[in-house]
Structures are given as C-alpha cells and as structure tokens.
CSV table of C-alpha atoms in Angstrom, one decimal:
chain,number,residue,atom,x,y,z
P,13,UNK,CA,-9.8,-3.0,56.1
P,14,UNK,CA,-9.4,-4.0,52.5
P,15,UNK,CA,-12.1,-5.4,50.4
P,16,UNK,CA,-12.3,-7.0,47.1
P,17,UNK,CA,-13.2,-3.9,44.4
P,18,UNK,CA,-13.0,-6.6,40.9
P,19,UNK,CA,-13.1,-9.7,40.4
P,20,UNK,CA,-12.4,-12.4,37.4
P,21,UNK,CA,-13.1,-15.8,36.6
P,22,UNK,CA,-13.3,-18.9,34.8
P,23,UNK,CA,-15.4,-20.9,37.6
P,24,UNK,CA,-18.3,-22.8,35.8
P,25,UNK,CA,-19.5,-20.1,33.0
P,26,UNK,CA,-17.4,-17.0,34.2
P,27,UNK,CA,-17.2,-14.6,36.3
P,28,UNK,CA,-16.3,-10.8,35.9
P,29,UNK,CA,-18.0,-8.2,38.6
P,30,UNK,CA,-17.0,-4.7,40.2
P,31,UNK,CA,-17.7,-5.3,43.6
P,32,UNK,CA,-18.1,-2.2,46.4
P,33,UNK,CA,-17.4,-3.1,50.6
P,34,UNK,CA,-21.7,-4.1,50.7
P,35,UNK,CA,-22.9,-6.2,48.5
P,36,UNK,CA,-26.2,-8.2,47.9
P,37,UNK,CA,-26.5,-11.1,45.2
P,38,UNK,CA,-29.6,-11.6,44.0
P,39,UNK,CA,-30.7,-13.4,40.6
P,40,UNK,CA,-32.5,-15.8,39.0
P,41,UNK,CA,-31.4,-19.9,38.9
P,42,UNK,CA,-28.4,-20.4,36.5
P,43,UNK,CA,-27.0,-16.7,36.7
P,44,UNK,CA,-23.9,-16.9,38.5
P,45,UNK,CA,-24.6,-16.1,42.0
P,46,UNK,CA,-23.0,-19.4,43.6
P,47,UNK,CA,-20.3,-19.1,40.7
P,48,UNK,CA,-19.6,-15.1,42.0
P,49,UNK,CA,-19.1,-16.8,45.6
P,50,UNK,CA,-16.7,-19.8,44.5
P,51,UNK,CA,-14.5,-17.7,43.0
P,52,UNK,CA,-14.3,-15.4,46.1
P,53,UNK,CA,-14.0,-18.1,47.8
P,54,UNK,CA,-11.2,-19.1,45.9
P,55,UNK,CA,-9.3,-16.0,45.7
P,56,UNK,CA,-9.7,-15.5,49.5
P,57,UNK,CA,-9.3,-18.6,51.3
P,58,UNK,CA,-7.8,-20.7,49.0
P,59,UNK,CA,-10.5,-23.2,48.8
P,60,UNK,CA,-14.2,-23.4,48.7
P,61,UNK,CA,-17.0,-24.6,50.6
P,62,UNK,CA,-19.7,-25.3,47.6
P,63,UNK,CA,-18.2,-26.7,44.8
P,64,UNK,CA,-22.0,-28.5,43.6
P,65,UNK,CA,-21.7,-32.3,44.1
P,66,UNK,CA,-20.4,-34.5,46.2
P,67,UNK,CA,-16.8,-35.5,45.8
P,68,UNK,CA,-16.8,-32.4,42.3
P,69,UNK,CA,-12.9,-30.9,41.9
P,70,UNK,CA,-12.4,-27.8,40.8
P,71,UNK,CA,-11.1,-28.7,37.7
P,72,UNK,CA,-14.9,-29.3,37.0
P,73,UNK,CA,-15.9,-26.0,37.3
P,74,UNK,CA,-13.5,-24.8,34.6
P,75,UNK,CA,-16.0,-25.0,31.3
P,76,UNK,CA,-15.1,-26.6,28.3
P,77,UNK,CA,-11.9,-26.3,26.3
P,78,UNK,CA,-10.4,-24.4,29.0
P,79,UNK,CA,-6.9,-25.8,30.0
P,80,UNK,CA,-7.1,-24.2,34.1
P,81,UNK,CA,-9.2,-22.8,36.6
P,82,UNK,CA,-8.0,-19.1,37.5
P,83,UNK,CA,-9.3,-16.1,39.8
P,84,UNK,CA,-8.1,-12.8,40.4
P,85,UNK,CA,-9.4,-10.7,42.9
P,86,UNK,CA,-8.5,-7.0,43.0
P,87,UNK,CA,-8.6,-5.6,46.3
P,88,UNK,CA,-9.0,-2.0,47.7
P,89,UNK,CA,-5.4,-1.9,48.9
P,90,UNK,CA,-3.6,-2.0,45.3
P,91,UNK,CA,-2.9,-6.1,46.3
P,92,UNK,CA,-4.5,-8.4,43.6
P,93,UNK,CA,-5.6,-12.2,45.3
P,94,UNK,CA,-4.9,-15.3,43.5
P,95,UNK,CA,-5.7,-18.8,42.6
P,96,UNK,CA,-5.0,-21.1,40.0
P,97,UNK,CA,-5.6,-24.8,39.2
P,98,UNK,CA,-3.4,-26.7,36.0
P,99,UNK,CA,-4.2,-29.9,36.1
P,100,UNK,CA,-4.0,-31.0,39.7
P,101,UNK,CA,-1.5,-28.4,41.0
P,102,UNK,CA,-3.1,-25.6,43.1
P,103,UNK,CA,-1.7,-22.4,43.3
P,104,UNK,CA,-2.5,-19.1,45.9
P,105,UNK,CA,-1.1,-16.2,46.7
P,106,UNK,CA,-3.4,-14.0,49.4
P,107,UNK,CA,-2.6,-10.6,50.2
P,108,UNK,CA,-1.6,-9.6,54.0
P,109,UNK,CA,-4.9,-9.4,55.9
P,110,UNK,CA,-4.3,-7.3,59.3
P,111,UNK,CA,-7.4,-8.5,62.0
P,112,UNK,CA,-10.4,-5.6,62.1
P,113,UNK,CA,-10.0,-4.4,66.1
P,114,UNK,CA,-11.8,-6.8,67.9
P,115,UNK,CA,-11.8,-9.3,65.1
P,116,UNK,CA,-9.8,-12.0,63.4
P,117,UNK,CA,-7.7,-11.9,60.1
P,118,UNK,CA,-9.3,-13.9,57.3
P,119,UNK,CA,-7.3,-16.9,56.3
C-alpha cells in the first residue's frame, strides 16, 4: 500500500514534512501538529475533520496575503494527492487507492 513520503502546505502557518509509512507527532502548542493533519486531511479525503472553530472555512486557514489554500501530497507510488481552494471553488485530485486485504480503500 502506498503512503504519503512529502508533503506541502499553506494550511494556517505552513506546512512542509518528509513523512515515512509510521509516524508519531509530537510538539509543543502552536507548532503545527494539528496543521500537519489538516493538510493530510486535505490531500487525502478531500476535506477535513478539525478545521478550529465552529462554522471556520478553509479559506481561513490560508495566512495572510495568500490568494488560495493548496496541498500537495507526494505519495510512495510516484502519484502526487491534491487540493486546492480559490476563493470558494474546491479542487481534488486523489490518487487510485486499491483496499489493504481485508481492508477498505480510503476515500
């Protein structure tokens, strides 16, 4: 199964990690951890599931001056995972996930 080996974002102050199959975040408050799983998220699923506040859009985790929200995630596999915000216009592409045996595919 594929996993994500890099990945880069603009979610809330930025995000830019190499990433192996196991990882653990760990960190002190304000240091990116919940800002490393949005943009997963993001790249992944096409949504996310903590975005801070009630009722917050994605477009306000984009900081300052920046004109879109974007994430690239480079998988294992050679496929890159996408997602973009302009505006209000949401953009994904996903790579093909095949189902671990005995599992289900990620969506």
């Amino acid at each position: 199964m594929s996993h994500v080996t890099h990945i880069e974002a603009n979610v809330k102050s930025g995000v830019s990690a190499a990433l192996t199959p196991r990882v653990l975040v760990v960190g002190d408050n304000a240091t990116g951890k919940t800002a490393l799983v949005i943009a997963l998220e993001l790249a992944l699923r096409g949504s996310a599931t903590d975005t801070g506040a009630a009722g917050r859009t994605l477009m306000e985790l984009v900081p300052p001056g920046a004109a879109k929200l974007g994430v690239t995630a480079q998988m294992s596999d050679g496929q890159n995972a996408t997602f973009e915000v302009i505006g209000s216009t949401a953009r994904a592409s996903k790579p093909s996930w095949q189902a671990p045996e005995g599992g289900a595919a990620l969506r």
